[in-house]
PDB file of C-alpha atoms in Angstrom:
ATOM      1  CA  MET A   1      -8.765   6.470 -12.482  1.00  0.00           C
ATOM      2  CA  PRO A   2      -9.873   8.193  -9.255  1.00  0.00           C
ATOM      3  CA  GLN A   3     -11.727  10.937 -11.122  1.00  0.00           C
ATOM      4  CA  LYS A   4     -13.429   8.432 -13.475  1.00  0.00           C
ATOM      5  CA  PRO A   5     -13.774   5.068 -11.676  1.00  0.00           C
ATOM      6  CA  ALA A   6     -14.954   3.289 -14.840  1.00  0.00           C
ATOM      7  CA  VAL A   7     -11.608   3.949 -16.568  1.00  0.00           C
ATOM      8  CA  VAL A   8      -8.974   1.381 -15.576  1.00  0.00           C
ATOM      9  CA  ALA A   9      -5.446   0.456 -16.642  1.00  0.00           C
ATOM     10  CA  THR A  10      -3.992  -3.055 -16.874  1.00  0.00           C
ATOM     11  CA  MET A  11      -0.487  -4.396 -17.496  1.00  0.00           C
ATOM     12  CA  GLY A  12      -0.005  -7.950 -18.719  1.00  0.00           C
ATOM     13  CA  SER A  13       2.835 -10.456 -18.874  1.00  0.00           C
ATOM     14  CA  THR A  14       3.700  -9.203 -22.376  1.00  0.00           C
ATOM     15  CA  GLY A  15       4.472  -5.729 -21.046  1.00  0.00           C
ATOM     16  CA  VAL A  16       1.578  -4.137 -22.933  1.00  0.00           C
ATOM     17  CA  VAL A  17      -0.335  -1.539 -20.916  1.00  0.00           C
ATOM     18  CA  GLN A  18      -3.963  -0.993 -21.865  1.00  0.00           C
ATOM     19  CA  VAL A  19      -6.556   1.544 -20.735  1.00  0.00           C
ATOM     20  CA  TRP A  20     -10.189   0.460 -20.712  1.00  0.00           C
ATOM     21  CA  ASP A  21     -13.513   2.258 -20.354  1.00  0.00           C
ATOM     22  CA  LEU A  22     -15.806  -0.114 -18.471  1.00  0.00           C
ATOM     23  CA  THR A  23     -18.799   2.222 -18.253  1.00  0.00           C
ATOM     24  CA  PRO A  24     -21.162  -0.083 -20.227  1.00  0.00           C
ATOM     25  CA  GLN A  25     -20.154  -3.110 -18.162  1.00  0.00           C
ATOM     26  CA  LEU A  26     -20.575  -1.302 -14.839  1.00  0.00           C
ATOM     27  CA  THR A  27     -23.954   0.035 -15.958  1.00  0.00           C
ATOM     28  CA  THR A  28     -25.110  -3.496 -16.801  1.00  0.00           C
ATOM     29  CA  LEU A  29     -23.831  -4.741 -13.450  1.00  0.00           C
ATOM     30  CA  MET A  30     -25.648  -2.036 -11.498  1.00  0.00           C
ATOM     31  CA  ARG A  31     -28.870  -2.793 -13.320  1.00  0.00           C
ATOM     32  CA  SER A  32     -28.552  -6.498 -12.562  1.00  0.00           C
ATOM     33  CA  VAL A  33     -28.215  -5.924  -8.811  1.00  0.00           C
ATOM     34  CA  GLY A  34     -30.801  -3.140  -8.581  1.00  0.00           C
ATOM     35  CA  GLU A  35     -34.440  -3.456  -7.626  1.00  0.00           C
ATOM     36  CA  PRO A  36     -36.447  -5.185 -10.408  1.00  0.00           C
ATOM     37  CA  GLU A  37     -39.010  -3.026 -12.149  1.00  0.00           C
ATOM     38  CA  ALA A  38     -42.684  -3.706 -11.556  1.00  0.00           C
ATOM     39  CA  GLY A  39     -43.962  -6.534 -13.740  1.00  0.00           C
ATOM     40  CA  SER A  40     -40.464  -7.677 -14.789  1.00  0.00           C
ATOM     41  CA  ASN A  41     -38.961 -11.097 -14.246  1.00  0.00           C
ATOM     42  CA  ALA A  42     -35.695 -10.580 -12.353  1.00  0.00           C
ATOM     43  CA  ASN A  43     -34.380 -14.050 -13.202  1.00  0.00           C
ATOM     44  CA  ALA A  44     -35.130 -13.626 -16.881  1.00  0.00           C
ATOM     45  CA  ASP A  45     -33.528 -10.155 -16.967  1.00  0.00           C
ATOM     46  CA  SER A  46     -30.345 -11.422 -15.350  1.00  0.00           C
ATOM     47  CA  THR A  47     -29.780 -13.948 -18.124  1.00  0.00           C
ATOM     48  CA  LYS A  48     -29.709 -11.280 -20.830  1.00  0.00           C
ATOM     49  CA  ALA A  49     -26.182 -10.164 -19.966  1.00  0.00           C
ATOM     50  CA  THR A  50     -23.643 -11.767 -22.265  1.00  0.00           C
ATOM     51  CA  SER A  51     -19.873 -11.518 -22.526  1.00  0.00           C
ATOM     52  CA  GLN A  52     -18.666  -8.842 -24.913  1.00  0.00           C
ATOM     53  CA  ARG A  53     -15.357  -8.255 -26.609  1.00  0.00           C
ATOM     54  CA  VAL A  54     -14.234  -4.701 -25.820  1.00  0.00           C
ATOM     55  CA  ALA A  55     -11.376  -2.808 -27.444  1.00  0.00           C
ATOM     56  CA  PRO A  56      -9.088  -0.759 -25.183  1.00  0.00           C
ATOM     57  CA  ARG A  57      -9.158   3.010 -25.476  1.00  0.00           C
ATOM     58  CA  HIS A  58      -5.369   3.081 -25.606  1.00  0.00           C
ATOM     59  CA  ALA A  59      -2.533   0.529 -25.721  1.00  0.00           C
ATOM     60  CA  PHE A  60       1.155   1.173 -25.066  1.00  0.00           C
ATOM     61  CA  THR A  61       3.790  -1.322 -26.232  1.00  0.00           C
ATOM     62  CA  GLY A  62       6.887   0.620 -25.185  1.00  0.00           C
ATOM     63  CA  HIS A  63       7.738  -1.501 -22.143  1.00  0.00           C
ATOM     64  CA  ALA A  64      10.425  -4.081 -22.943  1.00  0.00           C
ATOM     65  CA  SER A  65       9.232  -6.474 -20.220  1.00  0.00           C
ATOM     66  CA  GLU A  66       6.290  -7.195 -17.954  1.00  0.00           C
ATOM     67  CA  GLY A  67       5.675  -5.097 -14.871  1.00  0.00           C
ATOM     68  CA  TYR A  68       3.548  -4.560 -11.804  1.00  0.00           C
ATOM     69  CA  ALA A  69       3.714  -0.811 -11.147  1.00  0.00           C
ATOM     70  CA  VAL A  70       0.642   1.110 -12.335  1.00  0.00           C
ATOM     71  CA  ASP A  71      -0.822   4.221 -10.678  1.00  0.00           C
ATOM     72  CA  TRP A  72      -3.204   7.024 -11.638  1.00  0.00           C
ATOM     73  CA  SER A  73      -2.575  10.543 -10.394  1.00  0.00           C
ATOM     74  CA  PRO A  74      -5.067  11.635  -7.716  1.00  0.00           C
ATOM     75  CA  VAL A  75      -4.326  15.282  -8.567  1.00  0.00           C
ATOM     76  CA  THR A  76      -4.233  15.455 -12.396  1.00  0.00           C
ATOM     77  CA  PRO A  77      -7.065  13.476 -14.073  1.00  0.00           C
ATOM     78  CA  GLY A  78      -5.795  10.935 -16.585  1.00  0.00           C
ATOM     79  CA  ARG A  79      -2.113  11.145 -15.690  1.00  0.00           C
ATOM     80  CA  LEU A  80      -0.592   7.680 -15.337  1.00  0.00           C
ATOM     81  CA  ILE A  81       2.760   6.081 -14.496  1.00  0.00           C
ATOM     82  CA  THR A  82       3.772   2.493 -15.342  1.00  0.00           C
ATOM     83  CA  GLY A  83       6.949   0.616 -14.418  1.00  0.00           C
ATOM     84  CA  ASP A  84       8.465  -2.653 -15.646  1.00  0.00           C
ATOM     85  CA  ASN A  85      10.936  -5.366 -14.681  1.00  0.00           C
ATOM     86  CA  ASP A  86      13.765  -3.633 -16.539  1.00  0.00           C
ATOM     87  CA  GLY A  87      13.589  -0.664 -14.189  1.00  0.00           C
ATOM     88  CA  ALA A  88      11.950   1.688 -16.692  1.00  0.00           C
ATOM     89  CA  VAL A  89       9.089   4.022 -15.741  1.00  0.00           C
ATOM     90  CA  HIS A  90       6.893   5.688 -18.359  1.00  0.00           C
ATOM     91  CA  LEU A  91       4.712   8.751 -17.886  1.00  0.00           C
ATOM     92  CA  TRP A  92       1.330   8.933 -19.626  1.00  0.00           C
ATOM     93  CA  GLU A  93       0.080  12.449 -20.394  1.00  0.00           C
ATOM     94  CA  PRO A  94      -3.672  12.712 -21.130  1.00  0.00           C
ATOM     95  CA  ARG A  95      -4.896  14.422 -24.290  1.00  0.00           C
ATOM     96  CA  GLU A  96      -8.311  15.383 -25.604  1.00  0.00           C
ATOM     97  CA  GLY A  97     -10.502  12.646 -27.008  1.00  0.00           C
ATOM     98  CA  GLY A  98      -9.597  10.060 -24.381  1.00  0.00           C
ATOM     99  CA  ARG A  99      -6.071   9.452 -25.683  1.00  0.00           C
ATOM    100  CA  TRP A 100      -2.618   9.603 -24.109  1.00  0.00           C
ATOM    101  CA  ILE A 101       0.892  10.540 -25.201  1.00  0.00           C
ATOM    102  CA  VAL A 102       3.679   8.264 -23.922  1.00  0.00           C
ATOM    103  CA  ASP A 103       7.291   8.792 -24.991  1.00  0.00           C
ATOM    104  CA  LYS A 104       8.662   5.256 -25.201  1.00  0.00           C
ATOM    105  CA  ASN A 105      12.170   6.571 -25.916  1.00  0.00           C
ATOM    106  CA  ALA A 106      12.403   8.691 -22.757  1.00  0.00           C
ATOM    107  CA  PRO A 107      11.618   6.601 -19.671  1.00  0.00           C
ATOM    108  CA  PHE A 108      12.474   7.598 -16.122  1.00  0.00           C
ATOM    109  CA  ALA A 109      15.563   5.484 -15.388  1.00  0.00           C
ATOM    110  CA  GLY A 110      16.923   5.382 -11.858  1.00  0.00           C
ATOM    111  CA  HIS A 111      16.621   1.791 -10.659  1.00  0.00           C
ATOM    112  CA  ALA A 112      19.093  -1.044 -11.130  1.00  0.00           C
ATOM    113  CA  SER A 113      16.376  -3.724 -10.979  1.00  0.00           C
ATOM    114  CA  SER A 114      12.637  -4.201 -11.468  1.00  0.00           C
ATOM    115  CA  VAL A 115      10.158  -1.524 -10.430  1.00  0.00           C
ATOM    116  CA  GLU A 116       7.814  -3.278  -8.011  1.00  0.00           C
ATOM    117  CA  ASP A 117       5.472  -0.412  -7.140  1.00  0.00           C
ATOM    118  CA  ALA A 118       4.795   3.218  -8.080  1.00  0.00           C
ATOM    119  CA  GLN A 119       2.658   5.895  -6.445  1.00  0.00           C
ATOM    120  CA  TRP A 120       1.834   9.504  -7.140  1.00  0.00           C
ATOM    121  CA  SER A 121       2.003  12.038  -4.342  1.00  0.00           C
ATOM    122  CA  PRO A 122      -1.517  12.606  -2.981  1.00  0.00           C
ATOM    123  CA  ALA A 123      -0.915  16.390  -2.997  1.00  0.00           C
ATOM    124  CA  GLU A 124       1.782  17.327  -5.561  1.00  0.00           C
ATOM    125  CA  LYS A 125       0.880  16.983  -9.242  1.00  0.00           C
ATOM    126  CA  ASP A 126       4.476  16.496 -10.461  1.00  0.00           C
ATOM    127  CA  VAL A 127       5.854  14.219  -7.726  1.00  0.00           C
ATOM    128  CA  PHE A 128       5.759  10.424  -7.640  1.00  0.00           C
ATOM    129  CA  ALA A 129       7.675   7.594  -5.972  1.00  0.00           C
ATOM    130  CA  THR A 130       8.871   4.186  -7.162  1.00  0.00           C
ATOM    131  CA  ALA A 131       9.963   1.109  -5.197  1.00  0.00           C
ATOM    132  CA  SER A 132      12.357  -1.465  -6.600  1.00  0.00           C
ATOM    133  CA  ALA A 133      13.947  -4.858  -6.124  1.00  0.00           C
ATOM    134  CA  ASP A 134      17.264  -2.990  -5.900  1.00  0.00           C
ATOM    135  CA  GLN A 135      16.235  -2.209  -2.269  1.00  0.00           C
ATOM    136  CA  THR A 136      15.675   1.490  -2.963  1.00  0.00           C
ATOM    137  CA  VAL A 137      12.833   3.994  -3.238  1.00  0.00           C
ATOM    138  CA  CYS A 138      13.107   6.892  -5.677  1.00  0.00           C
ATOM    139  CA  ILE A 139      11.286  10.211  -5.429  1.00  0.00           C
ATOM    140  CA  TRP A 140      10.798  11.803  -8.860  1.00  0.00           C
ATOM    141  CA  ASP A 141       9.918  15.173 -10.317  1.00  0.00           C
ATOM    142  CA  ALA A 142       7.836  14.399 -13.406  1.00  0.00           C
ATOM    143  CA  ARG A 143       9.401  17.395 -15.166  1.00  0.00           C
ATOM    144  CA  THR A 144      12.918  15.904 -14.858  1.00  0.00           C
ATOM    145  CA  ARG A 145      13.644  12.544 -16.477  1.00  0.00           C
ATOM    146  CA  GLY A 146      17.418  12.485 -16.098  1.00  0.00           C
ATOM    147  CA  LYS A 147      17.610  11.165 -12.542  1.00  0.00           C
ATOM    148  CA  PRO A 148      15.422  10.965  -9.435  1.00  0.00           C
ATOM    149  CA  ALA A 149      15.335  13.823  -6.970  1.00  0.00           C
ATOM    150  CA  LEU A 150      16.097  11.272  -4.238  1.00  0.00           C
ATOM    151  CA  ARG A 151      17.219   7.649  -4.345  1.00  0.00           C
ATOM    152  CA  VAL A 152      17.366   6.017  -0.937  1.00  0.00           C
ATOM    153  CA  LYS A 153      18.115   2.496   0.266  1.00  0.00           C
ATOM    154  CA  THR A 154      15.082   1.636   2.390  1.00  0.00           C
ATOM    155  CA  HIS A 155      15.436  -2.114   3.095  1.00  0.00           C
ATOM    156  CA  ASP A 156      17.960  -4.958   3.006  1.00  0.00           C
ATOM    157  CA  ALA A 157      15.738  -6.882   0.567  1.00  0.00           C
ATOM    158  CA  ASP A 158      13.499  -6.255  -2.443  1.00  0.00           C
ATOM    159  CA  VAL A 159      11.044  -3.422  -1.789  1.00  0.00           C
ATOM    160  CA  ASN A 160       7.737  -4.962  -2.903  1.00  0.00           C
ATOM    161  CA  VAL A 161       5.124  -2.357  -2.026  1.00  0.00           C
ATOM    162  CA  MET A 162       4.637   1.136  -0.652  1.00  0.00           C
ATOM    163  CA  SER A 163       1.853   3.515   0.300  1.00  0.00           C
ATOM    164  CA  TRP A 164       1.790   7.324   0.453  1.00  0.00           C
ATOM    165  CA  ASN A 165      -0.245   8.681   3.347  1.00  0.00           C
ATOM    166  CA  ARG A 166      -3.265  10.668   2.083  1.00  0.00           C
ATOM    167  CA  VAL A 167      -3.879  12.348   5.440  1.00  0.00           C
ATOM    168  CA  ALA A 168      -0.306  13.070   6.552  1.00  0.00           C
ATOM    169  CA  ASN A 169       1.376  13.598   3.176  1.00  0.00           C
ATOM    170  CA  CYS A 170       4.893  13.528   4.612  1.00  0.00           C
ATOM    171  CA  MET A 171       4.606   9.845   5.579  1.00  0.00           C
ATOM    172  CA  LEU A 172       5.472   6.878   3.355  1.00  0.00           C
ATOM    173  CA  ALA A 173       5.181   3.177   4.236  1.00  0.00           C
ATOM    174  CA  THR A 174       7.260   0.462   2.549  1.00  0.00           C
ATOM    175  CA  GLY A 175       7.113  -3.345   2.723  1.00  0.00           C
ATOM    176  CA  ALA A 176       9.895  -5.706   1.701  1.00  0.00           C
ATOM    177  CA  ASP A 177      10.624  -9.287   0.736  1.00  0.00           C
ATOM    178  CA  ASP A 178      12.132 -10.036   4.164  1.00  0.00           C
ATOM    179  CA  GLY A 179       8.827  -9.238   5.894  1.00  0.00           C
ATOM    180  CA  SER A 180       9.904  -5.849   7.213  1.00  0.00           C
ATOM    181  CA  LEU A 181       7.567  -2.853   7.330  1.00  0.00           C
ATOM    182  CA  ARG A 182       9.102   0.603   7.596  1.00  0.00           C
ATOM    183  CA  ILE A 183       7.600   4.061   8.001  1.00  0.00           C
ATOM    184  CA  TRP A 184       9.402   7.058   6.512  1.00  0.00           C
ATOM    185  CA  ASP A 185       9.183  10.793   7.173  1.00  0.00           C
ATOM    186  CA  LEU A 186       9.784  12.366   3.771  1.00  0.00           C
ATOM    187  CA  ARG A 187      10.883  15.593   5.413  1.00  0.00           C
ATOM    188  CA  ARG A 188      14.035  13.722   6.531  1.00  0.00           C
ATOM    189  CA  PHE A 189      14.142  11.227   3.664  1.00  0.00           C
ATOM    190  CA  GLY A 190      17.565  10.899   2.078  1.00  0.00           C
ATOM    191  CA  ASN A 191      21.235  10.142   2.471  1.00  0.00           C
ATOM    192  CA  GLY A 192      22.734  13.264   3.931  1.00  0.00           C
ATOM    193  CA  GLY A 193      21.137  15.467   1.289  1.00  0.00           C
ATOM    194  CA  SER A 194      22.422  13.546  -1.731  1.00  0.00           C
ATOM    195  CA  GLY A 195      20.141  12.807  -4.650  1.00  0.00           C
ATOM    196  CA  ASP A 196      22.176   9.762  -5.660  1.00  0.00           C
ATOM    197  CA  ALA A 197      22.069   6.208  -4.347  1.00  0.00           C
ATOM    198  CA  ASN A 198      23.667   5.543  -1.012  1.00  0.00           C
ATOM    199  CA  ALA A 199      27.085   4.273  -2.021  1.00  0.00           C
ATOM    200  CA  SER A 200      27.789   2.956   1.482  1.00  0.00           C
ATOM    201  CA  GLY A 201      24.875   0.528   1.275  1.00  0.00           C
ATOM    202  CA  LYS A 202      23.430   1.799   4.556  1.00  0.00           C
ATOM    203  CA  THR A 203      19.729   2.425   5.038  1.00  0.00           C
ATOM    204  CA  GLY A 204      18.809   6.059   4.376  1.00  0.00           C
ATOM    205  CA  GLU A 205      17.651   8.638   6.891  1.00  0.00           C
ATOM    206  CA  GLY A 206      14.073   9.342   7.780  1.00  0.00           C
ATOM    207  CA  CYS A 207      12.924   5.934   9.061  1.00  0.00           C
ATOM    208  CA  VAL A 208      10.639   6.610  12.026  1.00  0.00           C
ATOM    209  CA  ALA A 209       9.348   3.068  12.623  1.00  0.00           C
ATOM    210  CA  ASP A 210      10.625  -0.414  11.754  1.00  0.00           C
ATOM    211  CA  PHE A 211       8.497  -3.545  12.278  1.00  0.00           C
ATOM    212  CA  SER A 212       9.586  -7.148  11.696  1.00  0.00           C
ATOM    213  CA  PHE A 213       6.406  -8.975  12.706  1.00  0.00           C
ATOM    214  CA  HIS A 214       5.672 -10.684   9.364  1.00  0.00           C
ATOM    215  CA  ARG A 215       7.370 -14.015   8.658  1.00  0.00           C
ATOM    216  CA  GLY A 216       7.005 -13.766   4.884  1.00  0.00           C
ATOM    217  CA  PRO A 217       7.266 -11.134   2.138  1.00  0.00           C
ATOM    218  CA  VAL A 218       4.981  -8.119   2.548  1.00  0.00           C
ATOM    219  CA  THR A 219       2.676  -8.236  -0.475  1.00  0.00           C
ATOM    220  CA  SER A 220       0.502  -5.157   0.121  1.00  0.00           C
ATOM    221  CA  VAL A 221       0.388  -2.071   2.323  1.00  0.00           C
ATOM    222  CA  GLU A 222      -2.051   0.842   2.503  1.00  0.00           C
ATOM    223  CA  TRP A 223      -2.670   3.760   4.843  1.00  0.00           C
ATOM    224  CA  ALA A 224      -6.206   4.144   6.127  1.00  0.00           C
ATOM    225  CA  ARG A 225      -8.322   6.862   4.560  1.00  0.00           C
ATOM    226  CA  PHE A 226      -9.945   7.853   7.851  1.00  0.00           C
ATOM    227  CA  ASP A 227      -6.909   7.967  10.155  1.00  0.00           C
ATOM    228  CA  GLY A 228      -3.440   9.286   9.309  1.00  0.00           C
ATOM    229  CA  ALA A 229      -1.770   6.993  11.875  1.00  0.00           C
ATOM    230  CA  MET A 230      -3.397   3.708  10.812  1.00  0.00           C
ATOM    231  CA  LEU A 231      -2.373   1.311   8.055  1.00  0.00           C
ATOM    232  CA  ALA A 232      -2.777  -2.322   7.045  1.00  0.00           C
ATOM    233  CA  THR A 233      -0.372  -4.904   5.613  1.00  0.00           C
ATOM    234  CA  ALA A 234      -0.754  -8.254   3.868  1.00  0.00           C
ATOM    235  CA  SER A 235       1.930 -10.923   3.772  1.00  0.00           C
ATOM    236  CA  ALA A 236       2.815 -14.270   2.268  1.00  0.00           C
ATOM    237  CA  ASP A 237       2.771 -15.612   5.842  1.00  0.00           C
ATOM    238  CA  HIS A 238      -1.056 -15.795   5.399  1.00  0.00           C
ATOM    239  CA  THR A 239      -1.812 -12.803   7.622  1.00  0.00           C
ATOM    240  CA  VAL A 240      -3.359  -9.356   7.208  1.00  0.00           C
ATOM    241  CA  CYS A 241      -2.411  -6.923   9.969  1.00  0.00           C
ATOM    242  CA  VAL A 242      -3.815  -3.587  11.091  1.00  0.00           C
ATOM    243  CA  TRP A 243      -1.386  -1.116  12.691  1.00  0.00           C
ATOM    244  CA  ASP A 244      -1.969   2.102  14.660  1.00  0.00           C
ATOM    245  CA  LEU A 245       1.184   4.200  14.980  1.00  0.00           C
ATOM    246  CA  ALA A 246      -0.471   6.479  17.532  1.00  0.00           C
ATOM    247  CA  VAL A 247      -0.390   3.685  20.128  1.00  0.00           C
ATOM    248  CA  GLU A 248       2.499   3.470  22.590  1.00  0.00           C
ATOM    249  CA  ARG A 249       3.298   0.908  25.251  1.00  0.00           C
ATOM    250  CA  ASP A 250       1.788   1.904  28.606  1.00  0.00           C
ATOM    251  CA  ALA A 251       3.320   0.014  31.550  1.00  0.00           C
ATOM    252  CA  GLU A 252       0.610   1.105  33.998  1.00  0.00           C
ATOM    253  CA  GLU A 253      -2.198   0.027  31.686  1.00  0.00           C
ATOM    254  CA  GLU A 254      -0.520  -3.348  31.104  1.00  0.00           C
ATOM    255  CA  ALA A 255      -0.093  -3.873  34.846  1.00  0.00           C
ATOM    256  CA  ALA A 256      -3.773  -3.093  35.434  1.00  0.00           C
ATOM    257  CA  ALA A 257      -4.790  -5.525  32.698  1.00  0.00           C
ATOM    258  CA  MET A 258      -2.664  -8.295  34.200  1.00  0.00           C
ATOM    259  CA  ALA A 259      -4.077  -7.608  37.673  1.00  0.00           C
ATOM    260  CA  ALA A 260      -7.537  -8.367  36.334  1.00  0.00           C
ATOM    261  CA  GLY A 261      -6.435 -11.996  36.132  1.00  0.00           C
ATOM    262  CA  ASP A 262      -8.135 -12.902  32.857  1.00  0.00           C
ATOM    263  CA  ASN A 263      -5.520 -11.620  30.376  1.00  0.00           C
ATOM    264  CA  ALA A 264      -2.601 -13.479  28.855  1.00  0.00           C
ATOM    265  CA  VAL A 265       0.900 -12.074  29.015  1.00  0.00           C
ATOM    266  CA  ALA A 266       1.804 -10.405  25.713  1.00  0.00           C
ATOM    267  CA  PRO A 267       5.119 -11.480  24.134  1.00  0.00           C
ATOM    268  CA  GLU A 268       7.909  -8.948  24.610  1.00  0.00           C
ATOM    269  CA  ASP A 269       8.527  -8.721  20.850  1.00  0.00           C
ATOM    270  CA  LEU A 270       4.864  -8.002  20.030  1.00  0.00           C
ATOM    271  CA  PRO A 271       4.636  -4.387  18.841  1.00  0.00           C
ATOM    272  CA  PRO A 272       2.038  -2.362  20.784  1.00  0.00           C
ATOM    273  CA  GLN A 273       1.069  -0.711  17.477  1.00  0.00           C
ATOM    274  CA  LEU A 274      -0.231  -4.050  16.162  1.00  0.00           C
ATOM    275  CA  MET A 275      -3.991  -3.747  16.603  1.00  0.00           C
ATOM    276  CA  PHE A 276      -5.369  -6.777  14.774  1.00  0.00           C
ATOM    277  CA  VAL A 277      -4.159  -9.917  12.963  1.00  0.00           C
ATOM    278  CA  HIS A 278      -6.362 -11.795  10.479  1.00  0.00           C
ATOM    279  CA  GLN A 279      -5.104 -15.359   9.950  1.00  0.00           C
ATOM    280  CA  GLY A 280      -8.023 -16.755   7.964  1.00  0.00           C
ATOM    281  CA  MET A 281      -6.658 -16.240   4.441  1.00  0.00           C
ATOM    282  CA  ARG A 282      -4.313 -18.160   2.219  1.00  0.00           C
ATOM    283  CA  ASP A 283      -1.511 -16.086   0.708  1.00  0.00           C
ATOM    284  CA  PRO A 284      -3.216 -12.647   0.565  1.00  0.00           C
ATOM    285  CA  LYS A 285      -1.925 -10.570  -2.341  1.00  0.00           C
ATOM    286  CA  GLU A 286      -3.724  -7.226  -2.254  1.00  0.00           C
ATOM    287  CA  LEU A 287      -5.664  -5.162   0.285  1.00  0.00           C
ATOM    288  CA  ARG A 288      -7.630  -1.938   0.099  1.00  0.00           C
ATOM    289  CA  TRP A 289      -9.482   0.071   2.742  1.00  0.00           C
ATOM    290  CA  HIS A 290     -13.152   0.575   1.925  1.00  0.00           C
ATOM    291  CA  HIS A 291     -13.882   4.142   0.805  1.00  0.00           C
ATOM    292  CA  GLN A 292     -17.211   4.509   2.623  1.00  0.00           C
ATOM    293  CA  ILE A 293     -17.039   2.140   5.597  1.00  0.00           C
ATOM    294  CA  PRO A 294     -14.288   3.154   8.072  1.00  0.00           C
ATOM    295  CA  GLY A 295     -12.316   0.137   9.192  1.00  0.00           C
ATOM    296  CA  MET A 296     -13.474  -2.276   6.495  1.00  0.00           C
ATOM    297  CA  ILE A 297     -10.738  -3.935   4.433  1.00  0.00           C
ATOM    298  CA  CYS A 298     -11.146  -5.818   1.145  1.00  0.00           C
ATOM    299  CA  THR A 299      -8.498  -8.349   0.129  1.00  0.00           C
ATOM    300  CA  THR A 300      -7.666 -10.762  -2.653  1.00  0.00           C
ATOM    301  CA  ALA A 301      -6.001 -14.043  -1.727  1.00  0.00           C
ATOM    302  CA  LEU A 302      -5.278 -17.467  -3.140  1.00  0.00           C
ATOM    303  CA  ASP A 303      -8.529 -18.731  -1.619  1.00  0.00           C
ATOM    304  CA  GLY A 304     -10.729 -15.898  -2.892  1.00  0.00           C
ATOM    305  CA  PHE A 305     -12.015 -12.393  -2.273  1.00  0.00           C
ATOM    306  CA  ASN A 306     -12.537 -11.278   1.321  1.00  0.00           C
ATOM    307  CA  ALA A 307     -14.063  -8.336   3.179  1.00  0.00           C
ATOM    308  CA  PHE A 308     -13.757  -7.877   6.940  1.00  0.00           C
ATOM    309  CA  LYS A 309     -13.730  -5.213   9.646  1.00  0.00           C
ATOM    310  CA  ALA A 310     -11.543  -5.491  12.718  1.00  0.00           C
ATOM    311  CA  TYR A 311     -13.640  -5.234  15.891  1.00  0.00           C
ATOM    312  CA  ASN A 312     -11.360  -2.557  17.396  1.00  0.00           C
ATOM    313  CA  VAL A 313     -10.871  -0.322  14.323  1.00  0.00           C
ATOM    314  CA  GLY A 314     -13.011   2.582  13.121  1.00  0.00           C
ATOM    315  CA  ASN A 315     -15.579   2.398  15.896  1.00  0.00           C
ATOM    316  CA  ASP A 316     -14.869   5.769  17.529  1.00  0.00           C
ATOM    317  CA  LEU A 317     -15.420   7.927  14.447  1.00  0.00           C
ATOM    318  CA  PRO A 318     -18.163  10.595  14.520  1.00  0.00           C
ATOM    319  CA  ALA A 319     -21.395   9.602  12.792  1.00  0.00           C
TER     320      ALA A 319
END
């Protein structure tokens, strides 16, 4: 939960969603990595921590299948959405005493396949989006469960992930199973003004950028917190890429670089917005921009946890 970082939500293969308060565990962790007190034995103190069985603060069993879509509202503390492989999305409303109310009989139903990702609007308390394997993205009003406000075909394959821009709130990024990355302007998002699915099967309006650099499914995407034009993607092709949409191809600059004689010719199909490619991971699954260090990215991959900072990203920010 953004407002209470020690409160987290998990969704398992059984479809059960649980909310946990990890305050005691985080406190123990911070003490173990802090400066040892005078006269204490740091090694001896570190061995005192033992595994503990902790009960969740809340458990919801209303999902009929497992799922991957879980997101806390950045606007309303404690508000949560969860989506499953049957296409159902449930809204969690916080109540006093650290509990939630979830109506298992009234899910948000608008997808024909599994919900792969879900995200709240960074600015509107009642608006959220869902991405699905049915190749569509839905924009929802939390006050209306009947149907989505918009349902748009965004890719020609499963839509795996998406990210809502925190700086420029009208921008949405989506990544698909065919390796495509697309950027959407929500001010023009739709199918000719219709709130229903695009019956023609054509990609909806509002796509302002389309990249096909990745050679495997896009597994994670996130806009940078320090720059509204920058984002990063992870893919099953074993790469993590950093993109800057503010960059455009400059023929004069390229000619000057080639005249220097020590630069290689860039491939014609290489997007100028591609700023950095990290190829040192095996099957990266998740990435997040660091909250305090501009340009630093943390990832999880098949070969472990990684943290890196691209040499050409985040260096021109004011101190």
